[in-house]
């Protein structure tokens, strides 16, 4: 196993990476100004020549996670640090430098923050030691500066200022996926190249704030257009790091090509937000509860099971719910009025456990049993779940749709609610079954 040195090990990424490398079986050495000195832990400034030289002795892979971000000349400082690290790595015979930088937008002049990141990457690429420059936009994880800025905006109140730059797009990436790529870099042959890493979902900054609010259990924010360039916001922002992040919002940060996803697939925006917010993955219905109410419907579908399953897993968002037009929108509006999440129109590209789709959370998605289980997040006098399952049929080219709803009532009020809404429930879910079947049979959607 290679010996790894993490520079900037006291920062957000550095702390997580040091633990991830050790967990993967690598010997890890850490250097940072805020660290407590100890075995394989060096408390020093990266510009301390002696400390840097000693830290690199016998090291195979160096991770550069240092970003000064303070002072008017932070870009010059970052470049000076990169030059010193590159020289020390070459002298020590390091086989690979790994640098985590930011994207390089092409839609206009780069912000000072992103330009500095690109400049540091270029220093390493031009040096004698092979360098892998990984480029990521927003990293979602508890404690990440960009995530904390996002969460603050989501929790800021029912009204959300919506400058034009909020329509710019990004492909945020979960901290767990960033760590996968960083750890993987220690186990591969040395390369000298630039590679973008990103999550699976392309979202606008406005959508990102709305999703964060949604997963936190907050109503959809009322977006009010305002003429507020990011440079103006940055000018009145005291924190240098936050100011730099705000300046970067002026860009579309959607890479054309990214590295292949981690094993098991990339982490969706919704799941990353859920983990960062500390919101637990939703639980399924308590099947053994004597109070649990159940309704079951079956629909014959003149399409294959695979085709039906595709329609089921595409449900929600722009695809809709294949039911009475306006039914879910009306229900969502009523929920919003009583302080619930309402009908958030959105879903990740690929549904997995922990994701959200409109006013539902995904409890389970099983491709083996072709079953999707959802839990509603609307305010009810109880808890409700919906299962959509594609089944085989004895008839060639056909399949069956099984719809099951469960409701765990909260006392008498919950039971009265269940029976009062049962007629409307039968109509809405009956139309849903027929609509899903028609979409599968038509080959559209």
XYZ file of C-alpha atoms in Angstrom:
445
model
C 0.000 0.000 0.000
C 1.331 3.488 -0.829
C 2.235 6.035 1.832
C 0.112 9.159 1.475
C 0.676 12.717 2.660
C -2.345 14.994 3.089
C -1.504 18.713 2.973
C -4.243 20.826 4.512
C -5.312 17.858 6.625
C -7.041 20.103 9.155
C -9.570 21.391 6.607
C -12.984 19.985 5.802
C -11.873 17.668 2.981
C -8.567 16.913 4.674
C -10.124 15.554 7.856
C -12.428 13.249 5.904
C -9.730 12.156 3.454
C -7.230 11.283 6.181
C -9.806 8.975 7.769
C -10.848 7.474 4.410
C -7.266 6.690 3.394
C -6.547 5.053 6.747
C -9.760 3.041 6.471
C -8.637 1.832 3.022
C -5.426 0.496 4.566
C -2.999 3.222 3.450
C -0.341 4.665 5.682
C -1.253 8.319 6.112
C 0.833 11.309 7.092
C -0.940 14.600 7.780
C 0.307 18.179 7.724
C -1.636 21.264 8.722
C -1.389 24.404 10.826
C -4.334 23.521 13.080
C -3.412 19.895 13.802
C -2.277 18.477 17.130
C 1.226 17.077 16.572
C 1.663 13.342 17.009
C 2.794 10.178 15.197
C 2.482 10.850 11.448
C 0.841 14.207 12.257
C 2.885 17.354 11.570
C 1.719 20.722 12.853
C 3.318 23.205 10.481
C 2.694 25.719 7.739
C 3.043 24.246 4.288
C 5.541 26.998 3.421
C 7.857 25.763 6.177
C 10.558 24.289 3.918
C 12.076 21.974 6.510
C 8.718 20.631 7.707
C 7.535 20.087 4.133
C 10.742 18.266 3.159
C 10.554 16.012 6.230
C 6.854 15.315 5.656
C 7.484 14.154 2.074
C 10.302 11.735 2.897
C 9.259 8.254 1.758
C 5.875 9.414 0.500
C 4.293 7.945 -2.648
C 1.215 10.145 -3.084
C 0.742 13.769 -1.996
C -2.731 15.264 -1.693
C -2.793 19.058 -2.005
C -5.868 20.495 -0.278
C -4.483 23.911 0.687
C -6.442 27.051 -0.246
C -5.524 30.333 1.430
C -8.708 32.298 0.490
C -7.824 35.249 2.758
C -6.253 38.581 1.878
C -6.319 40.480 -1.375
C -3.336 38.516 -2.695
C -4.670 35.024 -1.903
C -4.152 33.914 -5.521
C -0.443 34.799 -5.366
C -0.144 32.992 -2.030
C -1.809 29.854 -3.395
C 0.502 29.891 -6.418
C 3.571 30.292 -4.196
C 2.456 27.334 -2.074
C 1.835 25.173 -5.146
C 5.312 25.939 -6.526
C 6.898 24.992 -3.182
C 4.893 21.745 -2.942
C 5.696 20.773 -6.540
C 9.422 21.353 -5.968
C 9.440 19.372 -2.709
C 7.534 16.504 -4.332
C 10.042 16.297 -7.185
C 12.983 16.362 -4.777
C 11.439 13.599 -2.620
C 10.653 11.354 -5.592
C 6.906 11.381 -5.010
C 5.207 9.366 -7.761
C 1.821 11.197 -7.814
C 0.409 14.554 -6.728
C -3.381 14.777 -6.402
C -4.959 18.226 -6.339
C -8.634 18.890 -5.671
C -9.533 22.086 -7.497
C -12.574 23.752 -8.983
C -14.194 23.731 -12.427
C -13.017 25.868 -15.320
C -16.121 27.615 -16.721
C -16.139 28.788 -20.315
C -19.148 31.141 -20.107
C -17.126 34.232 -19.271
C -14.161 35.488 -17.235
C -13.586 33.262 -14.218
C -14.154 34.573 -10.715
C -10.974 35.198 -8.716
C -11.701 32.095 -6.660
C -11.987 29.746 -9.648
C -9.133 31.428 -11.537
C -6.832 30.794 -8.573
C -7.869 27.134 -8.433
C -7.112 26.747 -12.139
C -3.753 28.473 -11.743
C -2.719 26.082 -8.965
C -3.752 23.115 -11.112
C -1.615 24.410 -13.975
C 1.407 24.713 -11.663
C 1.154 21.032 -10.772
C 0.506 19.909 -14.345
C 3.658 21.692 -15.517
C 5.822 20.265 -12.717
C 8.129 17.231 -12.845
C 5.903 14.992 -10.700
C 2.771 13.623 -12.448
C -0.324 15.402 -11.165
C -3.966 14.387 -11.194
C -6.089 17.541 -11.024
C -9.633 16.673 -9.963
C -12.188 19.437 -10.547
C -15.439 19.630 -8.566
C -18.030 22.370 -8.236
C -20.199 22.288 -5.101
C -19.388 19.572 -2.570
C -22.369 18.576 -0.427
C -21.552 17.435 3.077
C -22.160 18.598 6.643
C -19.512 21.199 7.441
C -18.693 22.046 3.833
C -18.667 25.830 3.359
C -20.703 25.625 0.153
C -23.284 23.345 1.765
C -23.594 25.540 4.860
C -24.216 28.541 2.578
C -26.892 26.539 0.769
C -28.546 25.385 4.005
C -28.560 28.955 5.325
C -30.379 30.131 2.193
C -32.918 27.300 2.483
C -33.648 28.095 6.123
C -33.662 31.865 5.651
C -37.438 32.197 5.597
C -40.435 31.643 3.318
C -39.277 34.279 0.785
C -36.153 33.583 -1.257
C -34.430 36.374 -3.241
C -34.012 35.102 -6.791
C -31.332 36.996 -8.765
C -30.823 35.952 -12.375
C -27.692 33.971 -11.530
C -29.803 31.547 -9.484
C -30.821 30.015 -12.828
C -27.206 29.003 -13.504
C -26.604 25.273 -13.297
C -24.244 22.994 -11.466
C -23.617 19.283 -10.873
C -23.065 19.089 -7.103
C -21.205 16.072 -5.758
C -21.564 14.279 -2.420
C -18.584 14.228 -0.079
C -18.669 10.421 -0.095
C -18.151 10.391 -3.885
C -15.337 12.959 -3.687
C -13.556 10.720 -1.173
C -14.001 7.723 -3.487
C -12.164 9.492 -6.321
C -9.430 10.785 -4.022
C -8.747 7.397 -2.431
C -8.889 5.686 -5.822
C -6.163 8.038 -7.062
C -3.694 6.502 -4.591
C -4.289 3.043 -6.024
C -3.865 3.736 -9.734
C -0.867 4.266 -11.992
C 0.540 7.817 -12.001
C -1.118 10.191 -14.470
C -0.673 13.820 -15.458
C -4.152 14.977 -16.379
C -7.256 16.971 -15.510
C -10.534 15.199 -14.724
C -13.940 16.569 -13.717
C -15.908 14.812 -10.988
C -19.612 15.465 -10.468
C -22.855 14.042 -9.181
C -25.529 12.591 -11.473
C -27.957 15.521 -11.319
C -27.782 18.847 -13.144
C -29.682 21.467 -11.132
C -30.016 25.226 -10.973
C -28.953 26.990 -7.799
C -32.597 27.897 -7.178
C -33.654 24.267 -7.491
C -30.842 23.289 -5.144
C -32.093 25.663 -2.437
C -35.657 24.403 -2.909
C -34.514 20.778 -2.647
C -32.589 21.552 0.522
C -35.677 23.174 2.058
C -37.812 20.255 0.910
C -35.604 17.614 2.541
C -35.353 19.688 5.720
C -39.159 19.461 5.929
C -39.731 23.124 5.063
C -42.371 24.511 2.670
C -41.324 25.495 -0.812
C -39.735 28.934 -0.768
C -41.400 31.811 -2.635
C -38.775 32.911 -5.157
C -38.926 36.685 -5.715
C -36.902 38.067 -8.682
C -34.369 40.727 -7.702
C -31.644 42.579 -9.617
C -28.641 41.599 -7.541
C -25.387 40.668 -9.340
C -23.152 38.234 -7.440
C -20.390 40.859 -7.340
C -22.670 43.128 -5.272
C -23.543 40.314 -2.853
C -19.868 39.387 -2.561
C -18.903 43.008 -1.859
C -21.082 43.127 1.285
C -20.156 39.633 2.477
C -17.544 39.776 5.267
C -16.332 36.155 5.187
C -13.665 35.701 2.436
C -14.562 32.073 1.705
C -18.296 32.789 1.444
C -17.555 35.841 -0.709
C -15.517 33.706 -3.097
C -18.262 31.081 -3.313
C -20.898 33.727 -4.072
C -18.731 35.179 -6.850
C -18.588 31.743 -8.473
C -22.399 31.623 -8.791
C -22.140 33.785 -11.915
C -21.044 30.709 -13.875
C -22.697 27.633 -15.324
C -20.626 24.834 -13.772
C -21.704 21.796 -15.786
C -18.766 19.701 -17.063
C -18.997 18.055 -20.473
C -17.327 14.819 -19.357
C -16.804 13.343 -15.895
C -15.079 10.304 -14.443
C -17.148 7.084 -14.231
C -19.359 6.891 -11.119
C -18.305 5.022 -7.983
C -19.359 1.355 -7.637
C -23.080 1.234 -6.943
C -23.680 4.531 -8.744
C -23.165 8.203 -8.003
C -24.928 9.730 -4.998
C -27.942 11.811 -6.000
C -28.335 15.420 -4.883
C -31.294 14.463 -2.693
C -29.456 11.688 -0.892
C -26.387 13.886 -0.419
C -28.562 16.652 1.058
C -30.372 14.175 3.314
C -27.043 12.894 4.679
C -25.634 16.410 5.119
C -28.761 17.605 6.949
C -28.800 14.520 9.162
C -32.276 13.547 7.978
C -32.653 9.758 8.346
C -33.639 7.566 5.420
C -37.429 7.058 5.610
C -38.694 3.829 7.124
C -41.212 1.516 5.519
C -44.698 0.787 6.854
C -44.936 -1.065 10.195
C -46.502 -4.168 8.662
C -47.123 -5.839 12.051
C -48.962 -2.838 13.531
C -52.610 -3.697 14.320
C -53.627 -0.116 13.491
C -52.162 -0.150 9.984
C -54.801 0.392 7.268
C -54.217 -0.995 3.783
C -55.642 -0.686 0.281
C -54.542 -2.835 -2.656
C -55.262 -2.490 -6.373
C -54.117 -4.467 -9.418
C -54.100 -3.397 -13.065
C -53.490 -5.509 -16.147
C -50.852 -3.964 -18.412
C -50.342 -4.873 -22.071
C -46.608 -4.234 -21.900
C -43.620 -6.145 -20.596
C -42.627 -6.066 -16.958
C -39.403 -4.247 -17.837
C -41.295 -1.558 -19.732
C -43.770 -1.124 -16.857
C -40.907 -0.886 -14.373
C -39.324 1.860 -16.445
C -42.527 3.929 -16.237
C -42.784 3.334 -12.482
C -39.227 4.488 -11.813
C -39.688 7.561 -14.033
C -42.704 8.725 -12.032
C -42.926 12.233 -10.608
C -41.222 15.466 -11.573
C -41.842 16.433 -15.193
C -43.279 12.951 -15.913
C -46.147 13.535 -13.504
C -48.179 10.924 -11.625
C -50.461 9.659 -14.417
C -53.633 10.483 -12.503
C -56.506 12.989 -12.445
C -55.115 16.258 -13.895
C -54.469 18.754 -11.127
C -55.217 16.327 -8.287
C -51.722 16.251 -6.852
C -51.205 19.970 -7.499
C -54.343 20.794 -5.507
C -53.327 18.452 -2.689
C -49.866 19.985 -2.664
C -51.257 23.512 -2.534
C -53.442 22.583 0.462
C -50.438 21.057 2.205
C -48.409 24.184 1.542
C -51.134 26.323 3.134
C -50.864 24.385 6.408
C -47.068 24.679 6.480
C -46.178 21.384 4.802
C -43.697 20.715 2.016
C -46.375 21.132 -0.643
C -45.882 19.585 -4.067
C -42.252 20.252 -4.872
C -41.888 19.520 -8.556
C -38.604 17.737 -8.780
C -36.774 14.423 -8.635
C -33.247 13.131 -9.193
C -32.255 11.511 -12.465
C -32.258 8.018 -10.957
C -34.378 7.141 -7.920
C -32.741 5.366 -4.999
C -33.448 4.906 -1.312
C -33.315 8.262 0.471
C -34.150 10.325 -2.607
C -37.137 12.633 -2.831
C -39.656 12.881 -5.626
C -42.141 15.746 -5.364
C -43.918 15.332 -1.991
C -42.623 11.784 -1.405
C -39.427 10.187 -0.109
C -38.098 6.915 -1.523
C -38.056 4.170 1.107
C -36.854 1.474 -1.256
C -36.204 0.880 -4.916
C -35.636 -2.770 -5.782
C -34.767 -3.655 -9.367
C -34.753 -7.339 -8.355
C -38.405 -7.330 -7.257
C -39.349 -4.329 -9.446
C -40.916 -2.509 -6.516
C -40.806 1.163 -5.590
C -41.897 2.107 -2.062
C -42.558 5.763 -1.240
C -43.492 7.593 1.953
C -45.449 10.814 1.786
C -43.955 13.899 3.418
C -47.196 15.876 3.422
C -48.815 16.777 6.708
C -51.387 14.141 7.646
C -52.984 12.837 10.860
C -50.836 9.735 10.389
C -48.115 8.266 8.167
C -48.736 7.037 4.619
C -46.841 4.867 2.129
C -47.322 3.867 -1.498
C -45.905 0.784 -3.218
C -45.842 0.425 -7.007
C -44.764 -3.005 -8.217
C -44.445 -4.552 -11.668
C -45.269 -8.263 -11.765
C -45.048 -11.013 -14.372
C -48.061 -12.263 -16.300
C -48.953 -15.647 -17.753
C -49.709 -13.892 -21.020
C -46.746 -13.119 -23.306
C -45.921 -9.414 -23.577
C -48.091 -8.503 -20.583
C -47.483 -7.676 -16.941
C -49.348 -6.573 -13.841
C -49.259 -3.402 -11.773
C -49.793 -3.764 -8.039
C -50.559 -0.601 -6.084
C -50.599 -0.794 -2.312
C -51.196 2.077 0.075
C -50.701 1.883 3.819
C -51.824 4.381 6.434
C -50.880 4.392 10.103
C -53.432 6.731 11.722
C -52.736 8.972 14.672
C -55.698 8.117 16.900
C -59.343 8.701 16.056
C -58.617 11.772 13.907
C -56.397 9.664 11.674
C -59.009 6.944 11.237
C -61.699 9.495 10.414
C -59.365 11.055 7.830
C -58.714 7.687 6.164
C -62.374 6.803 5.746
C -63.425 10.345 4.788
C -60.930 10.571 1.956
C -61.364 6.927 0.814
C -63.735 7.719 -2.103
C -61.391 10.390 -3.485
C -58.434 8.121 -2.804
C -60.014 5.345 -4.888
C -60.576 7.701 -7.822
C -57.080 9.251 -7.761
C -55.208 5.971 -7.370
C -57.510 4.199 -9.785
C -56.697 6.794 -12.450
C -53.023 6.470 -11.527
C -53.034 2.724 -12.186
C -54.763 3.190 -15.528
C -52.482 6.091 -16.469
C -49.306 4.162 -15.682
C -50.622 1.226 -17.716
C -51.476 3.427 -20.704
C -48.052 5.079 -20.633
C -46.326 1.688 -20.547
C -48.500 0.362 -23.363
C -47.968 3.425 -25.547
C -44.189 3.196 -25.283
C -43.938 6.893 -24.360
C -42.801 8.537 -21.136
